[in-house]
Short mmCIF file of C-alpha atoms in Angstrom, two decimals:
data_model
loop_
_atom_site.label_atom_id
_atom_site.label_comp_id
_atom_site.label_asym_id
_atom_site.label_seq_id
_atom_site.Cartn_x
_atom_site.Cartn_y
_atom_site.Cartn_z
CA UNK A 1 -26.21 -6.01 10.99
CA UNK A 2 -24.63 -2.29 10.03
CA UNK A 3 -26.91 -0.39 7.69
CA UNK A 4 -24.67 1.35 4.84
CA UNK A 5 -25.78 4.01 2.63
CA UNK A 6 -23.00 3.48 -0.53
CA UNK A 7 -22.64 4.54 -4.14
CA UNK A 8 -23.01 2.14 -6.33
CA UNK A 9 -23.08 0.84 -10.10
CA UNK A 10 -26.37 -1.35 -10.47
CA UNK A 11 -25.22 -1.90 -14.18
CA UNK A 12 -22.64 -1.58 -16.88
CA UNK A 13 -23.95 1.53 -18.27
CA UNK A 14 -25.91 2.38 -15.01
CA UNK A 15 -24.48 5.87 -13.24
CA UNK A 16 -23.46 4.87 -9.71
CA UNK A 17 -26.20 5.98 -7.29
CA UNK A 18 -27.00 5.82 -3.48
CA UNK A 19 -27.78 2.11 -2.49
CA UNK A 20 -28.91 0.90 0.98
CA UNK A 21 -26.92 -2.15 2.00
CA UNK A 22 -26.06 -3.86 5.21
CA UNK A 23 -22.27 -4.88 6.79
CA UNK A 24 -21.72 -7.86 8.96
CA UNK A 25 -21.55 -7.30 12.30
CA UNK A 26 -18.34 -6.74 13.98
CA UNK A 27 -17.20 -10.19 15.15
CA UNK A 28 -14.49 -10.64 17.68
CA UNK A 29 -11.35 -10.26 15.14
CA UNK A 30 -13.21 -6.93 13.02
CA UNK A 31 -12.62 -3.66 13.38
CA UNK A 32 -15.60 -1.26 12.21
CA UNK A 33 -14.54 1.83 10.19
CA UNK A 34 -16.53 5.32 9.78
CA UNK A 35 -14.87 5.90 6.30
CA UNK A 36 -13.90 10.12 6.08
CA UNK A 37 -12.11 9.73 2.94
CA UNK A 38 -11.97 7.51 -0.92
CA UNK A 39 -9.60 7.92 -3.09
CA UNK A 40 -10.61 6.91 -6.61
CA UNK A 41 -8.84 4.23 -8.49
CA UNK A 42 -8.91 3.81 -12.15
CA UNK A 43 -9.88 0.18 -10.98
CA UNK A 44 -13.40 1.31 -9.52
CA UNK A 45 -14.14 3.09 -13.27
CA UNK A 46 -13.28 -0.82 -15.02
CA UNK A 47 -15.32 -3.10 -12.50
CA UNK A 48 -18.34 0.07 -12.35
CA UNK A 49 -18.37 -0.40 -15.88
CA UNK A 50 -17.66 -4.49 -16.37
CA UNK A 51 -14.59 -3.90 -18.64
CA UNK A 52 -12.84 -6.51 -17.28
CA UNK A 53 -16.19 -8.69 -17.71
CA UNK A 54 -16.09 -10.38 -13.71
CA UNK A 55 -17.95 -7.44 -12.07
CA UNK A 56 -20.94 -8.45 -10.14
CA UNK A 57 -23.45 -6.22 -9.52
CA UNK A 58 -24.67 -3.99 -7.15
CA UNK A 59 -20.74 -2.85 -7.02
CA UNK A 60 -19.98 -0.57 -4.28
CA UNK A 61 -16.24 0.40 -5.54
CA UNK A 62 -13.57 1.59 -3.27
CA UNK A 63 -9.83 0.45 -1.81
CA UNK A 64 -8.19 3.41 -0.95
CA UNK A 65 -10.04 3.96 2.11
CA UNK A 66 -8.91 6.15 5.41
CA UNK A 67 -11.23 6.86 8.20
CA UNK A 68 -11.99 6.29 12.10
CA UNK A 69 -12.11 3.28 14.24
CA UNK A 70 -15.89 3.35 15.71
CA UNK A 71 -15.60 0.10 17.11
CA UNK A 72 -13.55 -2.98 18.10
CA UNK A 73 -14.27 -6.92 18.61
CA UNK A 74 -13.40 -8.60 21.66
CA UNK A 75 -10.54 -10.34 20.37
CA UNK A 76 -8.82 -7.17 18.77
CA UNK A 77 -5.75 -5.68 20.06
CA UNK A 78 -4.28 -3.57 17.60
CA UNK A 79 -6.70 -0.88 17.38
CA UNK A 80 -8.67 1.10 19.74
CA UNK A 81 -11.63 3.49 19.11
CA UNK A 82 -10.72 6.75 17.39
CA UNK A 83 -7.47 5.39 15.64
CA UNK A 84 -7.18 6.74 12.05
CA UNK A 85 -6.57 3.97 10.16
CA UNK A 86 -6.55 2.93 6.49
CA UNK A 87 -8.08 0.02 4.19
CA UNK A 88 -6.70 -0.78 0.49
CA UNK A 89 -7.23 -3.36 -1.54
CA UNK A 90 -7.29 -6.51 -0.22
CA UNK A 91 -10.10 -7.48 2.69
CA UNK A 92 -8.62 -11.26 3.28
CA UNK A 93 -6.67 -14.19 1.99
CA UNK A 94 -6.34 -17.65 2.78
CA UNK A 95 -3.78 -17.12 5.21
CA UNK A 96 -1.68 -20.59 4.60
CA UNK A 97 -0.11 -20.31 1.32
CA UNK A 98 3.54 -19.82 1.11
CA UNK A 99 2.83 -16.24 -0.05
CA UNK A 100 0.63 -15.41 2.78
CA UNK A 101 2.89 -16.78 5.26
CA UNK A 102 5.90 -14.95 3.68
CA UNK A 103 3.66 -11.44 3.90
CA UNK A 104 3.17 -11.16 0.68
CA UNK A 105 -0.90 -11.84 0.91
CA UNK A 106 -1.44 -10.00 -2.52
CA UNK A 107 0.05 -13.08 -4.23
CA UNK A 108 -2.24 -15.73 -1.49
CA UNK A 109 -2.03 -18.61 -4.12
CA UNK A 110 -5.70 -19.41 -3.69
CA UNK A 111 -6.81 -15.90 -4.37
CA UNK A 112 -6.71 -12.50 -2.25
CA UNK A 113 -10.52 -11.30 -1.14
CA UNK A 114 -10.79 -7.63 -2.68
CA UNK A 115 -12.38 -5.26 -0.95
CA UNK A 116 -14.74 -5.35 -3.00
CA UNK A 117 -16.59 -7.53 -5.74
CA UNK A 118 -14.50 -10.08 -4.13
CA UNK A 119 -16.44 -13.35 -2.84
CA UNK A 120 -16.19 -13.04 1.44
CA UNK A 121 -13.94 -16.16 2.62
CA UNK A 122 -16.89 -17.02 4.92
CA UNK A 123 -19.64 -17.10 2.99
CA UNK A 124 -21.26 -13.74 3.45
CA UNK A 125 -21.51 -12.65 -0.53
CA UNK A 126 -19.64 -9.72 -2.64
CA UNK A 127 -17.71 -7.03 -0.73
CA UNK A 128 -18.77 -3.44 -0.90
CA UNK A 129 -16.28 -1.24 -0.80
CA UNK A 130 -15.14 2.27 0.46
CA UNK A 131 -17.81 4.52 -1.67
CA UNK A 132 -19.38 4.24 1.50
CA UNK A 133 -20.31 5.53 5.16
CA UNK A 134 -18.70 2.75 6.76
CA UNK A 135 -16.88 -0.73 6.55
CA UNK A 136 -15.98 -3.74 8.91
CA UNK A 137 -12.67 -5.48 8.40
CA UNK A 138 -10.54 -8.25 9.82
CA UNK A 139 -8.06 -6.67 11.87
CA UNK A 140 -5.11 -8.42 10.32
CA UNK A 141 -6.13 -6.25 7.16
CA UNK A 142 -6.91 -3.11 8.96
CA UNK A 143 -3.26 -0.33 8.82
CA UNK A 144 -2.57 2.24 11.29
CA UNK A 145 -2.30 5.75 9.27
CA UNK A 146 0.27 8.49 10.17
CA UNK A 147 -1.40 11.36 11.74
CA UNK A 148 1.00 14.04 11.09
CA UNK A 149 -0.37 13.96 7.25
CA UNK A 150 -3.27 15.27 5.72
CA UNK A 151 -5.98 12.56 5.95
CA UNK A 152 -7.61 13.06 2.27
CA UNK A 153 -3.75 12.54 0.31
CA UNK A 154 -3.12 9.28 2.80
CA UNK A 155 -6.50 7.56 1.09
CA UNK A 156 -4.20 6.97 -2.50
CA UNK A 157 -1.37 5.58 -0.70
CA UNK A 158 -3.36 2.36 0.02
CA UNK A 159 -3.26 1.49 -3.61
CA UNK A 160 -1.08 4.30 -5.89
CA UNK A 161 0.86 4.35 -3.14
CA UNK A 162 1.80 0.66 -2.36
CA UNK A 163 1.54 -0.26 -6.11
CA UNK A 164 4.94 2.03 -6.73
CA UNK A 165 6.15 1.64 -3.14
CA UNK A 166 6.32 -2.27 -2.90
CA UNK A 167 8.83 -2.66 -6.78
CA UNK A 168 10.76 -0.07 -5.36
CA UNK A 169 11.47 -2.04 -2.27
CA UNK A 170 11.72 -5.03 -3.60
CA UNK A 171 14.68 -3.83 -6.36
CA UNK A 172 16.29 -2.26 -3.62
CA UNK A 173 16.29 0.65 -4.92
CA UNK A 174 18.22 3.67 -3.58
CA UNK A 175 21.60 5.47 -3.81
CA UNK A 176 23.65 5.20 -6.51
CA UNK A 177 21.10 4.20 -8.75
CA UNK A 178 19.61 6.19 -11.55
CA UNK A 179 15.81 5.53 -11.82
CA UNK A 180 13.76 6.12 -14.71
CA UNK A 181 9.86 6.40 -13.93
CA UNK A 182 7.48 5.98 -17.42
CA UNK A 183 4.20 8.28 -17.29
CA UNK A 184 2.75 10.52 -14.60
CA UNK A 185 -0.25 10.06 -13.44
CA UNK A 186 -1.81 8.61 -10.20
CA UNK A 187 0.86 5.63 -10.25
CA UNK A 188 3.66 7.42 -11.34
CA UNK A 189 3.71 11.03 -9.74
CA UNK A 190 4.19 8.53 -6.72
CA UNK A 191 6.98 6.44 -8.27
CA UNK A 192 8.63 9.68 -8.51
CA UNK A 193 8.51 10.54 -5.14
CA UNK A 194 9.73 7.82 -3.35
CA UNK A 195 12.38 6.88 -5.67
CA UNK A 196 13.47 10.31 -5.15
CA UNK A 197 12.92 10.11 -1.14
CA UNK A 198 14.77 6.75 -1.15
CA UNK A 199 17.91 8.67 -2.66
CA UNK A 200 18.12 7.42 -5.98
CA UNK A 201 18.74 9.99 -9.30
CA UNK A 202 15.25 10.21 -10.77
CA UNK A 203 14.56 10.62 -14.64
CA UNK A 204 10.52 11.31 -15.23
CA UNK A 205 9.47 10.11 -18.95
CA UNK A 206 6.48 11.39 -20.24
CA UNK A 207 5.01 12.09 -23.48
CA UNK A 208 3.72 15.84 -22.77
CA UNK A 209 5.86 19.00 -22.46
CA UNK A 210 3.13 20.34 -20.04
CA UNK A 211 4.45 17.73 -17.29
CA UNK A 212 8.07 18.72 -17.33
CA UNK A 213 7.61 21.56 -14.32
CA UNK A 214 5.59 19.63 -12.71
CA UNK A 215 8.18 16.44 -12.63
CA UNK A 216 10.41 18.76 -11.35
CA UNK A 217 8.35 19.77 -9.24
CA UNK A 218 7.57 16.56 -7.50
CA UNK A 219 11.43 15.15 -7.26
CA UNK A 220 12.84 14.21 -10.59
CA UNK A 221 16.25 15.27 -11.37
CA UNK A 222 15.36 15.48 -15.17
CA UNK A 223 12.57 15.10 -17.15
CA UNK A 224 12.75 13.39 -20.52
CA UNK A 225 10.34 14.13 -23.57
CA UNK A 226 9.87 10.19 -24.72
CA UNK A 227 8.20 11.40 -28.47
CA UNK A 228 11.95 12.69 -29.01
CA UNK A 229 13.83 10.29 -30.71
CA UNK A 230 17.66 12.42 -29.90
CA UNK A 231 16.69 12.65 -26.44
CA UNK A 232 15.60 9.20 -25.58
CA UNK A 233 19.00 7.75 -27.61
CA UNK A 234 20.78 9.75 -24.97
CA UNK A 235 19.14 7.70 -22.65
CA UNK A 236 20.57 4.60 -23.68
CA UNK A 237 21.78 1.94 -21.43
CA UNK A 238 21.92 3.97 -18.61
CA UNK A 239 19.39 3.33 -16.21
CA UNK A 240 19.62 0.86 -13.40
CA UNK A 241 16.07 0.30 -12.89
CA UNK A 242 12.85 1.88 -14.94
CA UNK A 243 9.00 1.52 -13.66
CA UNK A 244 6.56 2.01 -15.80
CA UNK A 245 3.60 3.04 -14.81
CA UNK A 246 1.67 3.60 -18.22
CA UNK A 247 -1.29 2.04 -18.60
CA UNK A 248 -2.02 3.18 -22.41
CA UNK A 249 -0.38 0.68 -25.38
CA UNK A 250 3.42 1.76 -26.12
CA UNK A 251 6.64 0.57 -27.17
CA UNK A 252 7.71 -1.50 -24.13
CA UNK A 253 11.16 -2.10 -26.17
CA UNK A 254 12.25 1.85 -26.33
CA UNK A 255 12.24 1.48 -22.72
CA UNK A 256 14.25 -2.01 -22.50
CA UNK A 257 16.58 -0.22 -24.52
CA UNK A 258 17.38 2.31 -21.82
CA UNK A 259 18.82 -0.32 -18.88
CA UNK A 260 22.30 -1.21 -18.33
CA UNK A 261 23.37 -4.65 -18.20
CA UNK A 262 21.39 -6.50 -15.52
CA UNK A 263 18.73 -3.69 -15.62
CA UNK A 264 15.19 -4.21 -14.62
CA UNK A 265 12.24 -2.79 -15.90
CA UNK A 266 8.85 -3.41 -13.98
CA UNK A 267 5.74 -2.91 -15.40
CA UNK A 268 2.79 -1.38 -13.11
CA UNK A 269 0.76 0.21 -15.38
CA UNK A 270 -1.83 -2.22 -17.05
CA UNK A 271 -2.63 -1.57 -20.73
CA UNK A 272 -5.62 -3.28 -22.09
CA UNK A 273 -3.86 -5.01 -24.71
CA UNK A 274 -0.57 -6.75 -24.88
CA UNK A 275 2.80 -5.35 -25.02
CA UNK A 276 4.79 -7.30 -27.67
CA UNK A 277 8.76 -7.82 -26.29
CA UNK A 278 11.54 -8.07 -28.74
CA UNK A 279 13.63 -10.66 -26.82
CA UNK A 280 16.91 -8.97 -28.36
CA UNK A 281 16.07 -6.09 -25.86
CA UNK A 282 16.10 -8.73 -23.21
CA UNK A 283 19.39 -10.68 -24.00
CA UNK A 284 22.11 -8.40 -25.36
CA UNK A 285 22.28 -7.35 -21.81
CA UNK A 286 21.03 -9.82 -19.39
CA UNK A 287 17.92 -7.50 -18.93
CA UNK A 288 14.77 -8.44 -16.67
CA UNK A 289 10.97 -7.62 -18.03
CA UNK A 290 8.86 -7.84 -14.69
CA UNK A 291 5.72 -7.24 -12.52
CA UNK A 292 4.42 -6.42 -9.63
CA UNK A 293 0.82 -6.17 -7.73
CA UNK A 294 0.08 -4.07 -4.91
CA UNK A 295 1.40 -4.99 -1.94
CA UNK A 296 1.25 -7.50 1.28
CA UNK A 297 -0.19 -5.65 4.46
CA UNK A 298 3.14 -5.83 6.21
CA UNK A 299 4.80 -3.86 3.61
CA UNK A 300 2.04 -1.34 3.04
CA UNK A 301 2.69 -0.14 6.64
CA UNK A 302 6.23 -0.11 6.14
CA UNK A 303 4.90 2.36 3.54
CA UNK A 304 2.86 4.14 5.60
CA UNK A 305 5.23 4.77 8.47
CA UNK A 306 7.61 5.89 5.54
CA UNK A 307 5.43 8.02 3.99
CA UNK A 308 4.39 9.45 8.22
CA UNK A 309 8.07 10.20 8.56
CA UNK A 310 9.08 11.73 5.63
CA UNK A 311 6.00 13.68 4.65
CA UNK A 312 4.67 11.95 1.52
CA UNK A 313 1.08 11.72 0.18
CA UNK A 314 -0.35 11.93 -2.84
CA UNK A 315 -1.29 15.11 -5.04
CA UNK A 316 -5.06 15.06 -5.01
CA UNK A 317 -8.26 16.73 -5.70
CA UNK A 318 -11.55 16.58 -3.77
CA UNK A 319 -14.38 15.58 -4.73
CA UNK A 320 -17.98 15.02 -3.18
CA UNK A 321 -19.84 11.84 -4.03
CA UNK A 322 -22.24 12.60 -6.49
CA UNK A 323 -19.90 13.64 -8.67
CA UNK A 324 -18.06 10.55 -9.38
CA UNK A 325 -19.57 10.20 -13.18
CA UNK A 326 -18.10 13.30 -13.85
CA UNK A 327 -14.44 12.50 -12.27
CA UNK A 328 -14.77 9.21 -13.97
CA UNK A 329 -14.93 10.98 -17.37
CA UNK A 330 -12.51 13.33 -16.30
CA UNK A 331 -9.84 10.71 -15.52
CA UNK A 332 -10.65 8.87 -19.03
CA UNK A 333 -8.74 12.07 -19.92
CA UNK A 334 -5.68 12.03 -17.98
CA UNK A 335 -7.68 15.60 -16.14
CA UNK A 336 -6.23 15.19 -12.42
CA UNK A 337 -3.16 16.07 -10.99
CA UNK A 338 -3.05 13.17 -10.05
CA UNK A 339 -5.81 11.10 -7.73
CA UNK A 340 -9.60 11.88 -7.12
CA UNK A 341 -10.40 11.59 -3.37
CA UNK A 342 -14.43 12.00 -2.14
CA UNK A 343 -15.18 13.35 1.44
CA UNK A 344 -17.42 11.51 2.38
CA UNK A 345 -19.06 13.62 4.65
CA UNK A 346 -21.05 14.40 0.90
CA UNK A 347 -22.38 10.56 1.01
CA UNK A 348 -26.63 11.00 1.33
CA UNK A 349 -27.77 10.09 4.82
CA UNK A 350 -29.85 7.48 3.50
CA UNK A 351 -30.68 5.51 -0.51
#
């Protein structure tokens, strides 16, 4: 077995705290991981703290990982020792489903494996994720990370990243479209760039005058202030495709309103309580209300290479590990522009 020093949350109301754990052993298919980088989902803050009521504790969080191939099973052949390579959110899946078998493993129709507090596929307990020194992972899960980037902004790609990154795609979005992206934060700073990157005319909405340079900054064409009522109704029916990426309760409807006919909105962000849909803003004009999840491991390196060739990563701030409680309640108030990432070179040598 690998001994692990890790952060983790022991408890609900517990502050994560160094926790000596052990990984499997590297079996013929695994790849071993010396983790240099974590970004820091808003995901890790709701399972740390149970409020999605399934967490099971200790709970190592962590799927936006990036680090260094240490070591190899016999069987693998798409790594080597050294590779930089990346781990998001998903560990395994069955494999068999149609989903699976279509590459789209995030919707495996008898349940993805998380990286962590997800139930191993083989019997060997909870996952612990990246908040850690290292990790082993199936190969077929394991991505290859572009080089030419720095390695601390490639950690959010593997879940910020794909999350925006796989709607897009799917859409086909892209020139000749206008684009409308709802919210900026860790989601949507990276809708914004890579709708802008894939050629379409990008409209930022946000609620706060203090984002508008930065929009601009990041790729929008224009940046619209949603809290005013003459400048949204300018808006109207003109947008080809919208993703929203808020994950705070709004008027889903206001945004409906903004598509053309045959427009699609897709919801990414994920507000704790439900948004009620008018189905007039739905059929007047053929409109689609969607969602999307992640994405399957075949598409997040199409991402990756993307992102390698065109010099996209995330806007980030570093962090070191013990002082996670304080970017946790720093990110309960929208204070990061726009994704925490911990060098883990900070982690304790031992629990």
């Amino acid at each position: 077995m690998l001994s692990c020093v890790g952060y983790a949350a022991t408890a609900a109301n517990a502050p994560l705290a160094p926790l000596a754990f052990e990984r499997r052993d590297v079996g013929p298919d695994d790849v071993r991981i010396d983790i240099t980088y974590c970004g820091v989902c808003h995901s890790d803050l709701h399972q740390a703290r149970n409020e999605w009521k399934n967490t099971i504790y200790p709970c190592v969080p962590g799927h936006e990982i990036v680090g260094h191939v240490a070591e190899v099973g016999s069987s693998v052949t798409r790594f080597k020792k050294g590779d930089f390579v990346g781990v998001g959110c998903m560990v395994d899946s069955c494999r068999e489903c149609t989903s699976c078998k279509e590459g789209l493993e995030q919707y495996c129709e008898v349940g993805f494996v998380g990286t962590y507090n997800g139930e191993d596929r083989q019997g060997r307990g909870i996952t612990f994720g990246g908040y850690s020194s290292a990790v082993v992972v199936d190969q077929a899960f394991v991505l290859r990370a572009p080089t030419s980037l720095d390695p601390a902004a490639v950690a959010p790609l593997l879940c910020a990243g794909i999350t925006t990154w796989s709607p897009l795609r799917k859409w086909k979005v892209g020139p000749g479209q206008r684009v409308g992206i709802v919210g900026l934060g860790g989601l949507g700073h990276m809708g914004v760039k890579f709708a802008r990157a894939l050629g379409a005319e990008v409209v930022l909405f946000t609620t706060s005058a203090s984002k508008v340079e930065d929009g601009l900054r990041l790729g929008a064409h224009e940046v619209v202030l949603s809290k005013d009522p003459d400048a949204m109704a300018k808006e109207s029916g003109r947008f080809d495709f919208i993703l929203d990426a808020v994950s705070a309760k709004h008027d889903i409807n206001e945004y409906l309103g903004l598509l053309k006919r045959d427009g699609v909105l897709v919801q990414v962000g994920a507000p704790e309580e439900p948004l009620p849909v008018s189905v007039f803003s739905l059929i007047m004009k053929r409109r689609t209300f969607a969602g999307s999840l992640i994405g399957g491991i075949a598409e997040t390196q199409e991402m990756l290479d993307f992102c390698g060739e065109h010099g996209i990563t995330s806007d980030i701030e570093i962090i070191r590990m013990d002082e996670i409680e304080a970017a946790y309640e720093r990110m309960l108030k929208s204070d990061v522009k726009y994704r925490f990432v911990i060098d883990m070179t900070s982690m304790p040598a031992s629990a």
